[in-house]
């Protein structure tokens, strides 16, 4: 399961929760097929949810899978860790509810005009940032201006033609075209407002948000510690005095830390860790494979369509035919997941009955390699990489062996997470493992798929694969501007079919994240929204620690 996660989802999709990440955020840790399930043996009746009266005080230490490069939405690369950090010190303007709709959160209302080309954001009154400054319309306008000016996030907010303060707590956003999914965008990286003081200093190191916790210290790759915000706008929240996040890149090390009690809660995408912990009565576990709304994250290999030799469709076809996905799932899926050769999960209205994706055929792959080799100096040579994790290295070695059986010459490599993300954004790769595309609305993935965001060699591009296809682009535009469900379904089915022709992504399976904690950690998956309804909760490796508390 090749899957490193530059979560485009995250980057701009938190709809997947889970993430694009729209927001812009991006990359997580690769992983390949994961297990799912909830703890049936834990002493907590419903993992992550408690009906007991919350206890104030205490601290929790959480093991996460990666580290981010900063806390400024307009310039920083946020993966699932980045969005979890954002949910800790910031608030998003909307949140995805358990029913998949985007509901107001920091905003009090988000309302459109009849054709959805103008949206009005009404802010909650009396909300303060951690530095004591007020949340108002001018702050939201300044945040949007920073997003529109940034080479990183400008591509994500291209449909927006104007943002204006039309009242002290009212912002009017004008779009170049109907933007049906606009409320969902406000639940992603572009929807987390920061204080003017942070914006004006372009400060990536010291977050100033409205969130339930404020920063105490951040030592990259060691810890991120926060303390309770006593002036949080949601009454009686949060409960914990402090939280310390510990980035632990190795799945095995993270699991060992949980078992030893060094950390209280951990994220993982390792199917063996999920299996090994889910029935342990000393822990409670949730997994997101069957609980995410909209699209789930996908595990795949991303191919650079603008770099030799993966810019050759014949080479990409050979790589797809040589990839024995069933065998990868058997080897690394721990018996808990199945192949998924589509952008969309089974049962989705956007998934066609047959998208035409190439299935394993080694002889066909060999023929295509022989056909393409003369155009590439007589041999197909490429490098497949993932992030630094022994488990993931084993997985890409298996993929490399499959491609070599078809006649390709393959080198494997590991890359530090931050460098991995930079290489995706600038196109400095041939084949990477990846994981993303989780989204509450399929338009949140527009920025990762559109020809308009493909960029040129060396330039910043959110379409990391740099695939350009006019038919695909037309379908994406149809899907983002149509309110009619049938029209949207037809458009996104075309998207899936075109991706199967272009092959910028070699699909493997749906991705599964799990969150496993000590039985002393309560309510880590029980966020309610201001209107009293349930939030979507943990998905795509992202969660919100606001309702969490610790048993004495």
Coordinates of N, CA and C in Angstrom, one line a residue, residues 1-2 32-35 269-272 326-337 391-399 402:
X1 N 0.8 -1.2 0.0 CA 0.0 0.0 0.0 C 0.8 1.2 0.0
X2 N 1.2 1.5 -1.0 CA 1.9 2.7 -1.0 C 1.0 3.8 -0.7
X32 N -0.1 1.8 3.7 CA -0.8 1.1 2.6 C -2.0 0.5 3.1
X33 N -2.4 -0.5 3.2 CA -3.7 -0.9 3.5 C -3.9 -1.0 4.9
X34 N -5.1 -0.5 5.4 CA -5.2 -0.5 6.8 C -6.4 -1.3 7.3
X35 N -6.3 -1.6 8.5 CA -7.4 -2.3 9.1 C -8.4 -1.4 9.7
X269 N -1.8 4.2 11.0 CA -2.4 3.7 9.8 C -1.8 2.3 9.5
X270 N -1.1 1.7 10.5 CA -0.5 0.4 10.4 C -1.6 -0.6 10.7
X271 N -1.9 -1.5 9.7 CA -3.0 -2.4 9.9 C -2.7 -3.4 11.0
X272 N -1.5 -3.8 11.2 CA -1.1 -4.7 12.2 C -1.3 -4.1 13.6
X326 N -4.1 -7.0 -5.7 CA -4.5 -8.0 -4.9 C -3.4 -8.6 -4.0
X327 N -2.2 -8.8 -4.6 CA -1.1 -9.3 -3.8 C -0.6 -8.3 -2.8
X328 N -0.6 -7.0 -3.1 CA -0.2 -6.0 -2.1 C -1.2 -6.0 -0.9
X329 N -2.5 -6.1 -1.2 CA -3.4 -6.2 -0.1 C -3.2 -7.4 0.7
X330 N -3.0 -8.5 0.1 CA -2.7 -9.8 0.8 C -1.5 -9.6 1.7
X331 N -0.4 -9.0 1.2 CA 0.8 -8.9 1.9 C 0.8 -7.9 3.1
X332 N 0.1 -6.8 2.8 CA 0.2 -5.7 3.8 C -1.1 -5.2 4.4
X333 N -2.2 -5.8 3.9 CA -3.5 -5.3 4.4 C -4.0 -6.0 5.7
X334 N -3.3 -6.9 6.2 CA -3.7 -7.6 7.5 C -5.0 -8.2 7.4
X335 N -5.5 -8.5 6.2 CA -6.8 -9.2 6.1 C -8.0 -8.4 6.4
X336 N -7.8 -7.0 6.4 CA -9.0 -6.2 6.8 C -9.4 -5.2 5.7
X337 N -8.8 -5.2 4.6 CA -9.2 -4.2 3.6 C -9.2 -4.9 2.2
X391 N 8.5 0.2 7.7 CA 7.3 -0.6 7.2 C 6.9 -0.2 5.8
X392 N 7.0 1.1 5.5 CA 6.7 1.6 4.2 C 7.8 1.3 3.2
X393 N 9.0 1.3 3.6 CA 10.1 0.9 2.7 C 9.9 -0.6 2.3
X394 N 9.4 -1.4 3.1 CA 9.1 -2.8 2.7 C 8.1 -2.9 1.7
X395 N 7.1 -2.0 1.8 CA 6.0 -2.0 0.9 C 6.4 -1.5 -0.5
X396 N 7.2 -0.4 -0.6 CA 7.6 0.0 -1.9 C 8.6 -0.9 -2.5
X397 N 9.3 -1.7 -1.7 CA 10.2 -2.7 -2.3 C 9.4 -3.8 -3.0
X398 N 8.2 -4.1 -2.4 CA 7.3 -5.1 -3.1 C 6.8 -4.5 -4.4
X399 N 6.5 -3.2 -4.4 CA 6.0 -2.6 -5.7 C 7.1 -2.6 -6.7
X402 N 7.5 -5.8 -8.5 CA 6.5 -6.0 -9.5 C 6.8 -5.3 -10.8

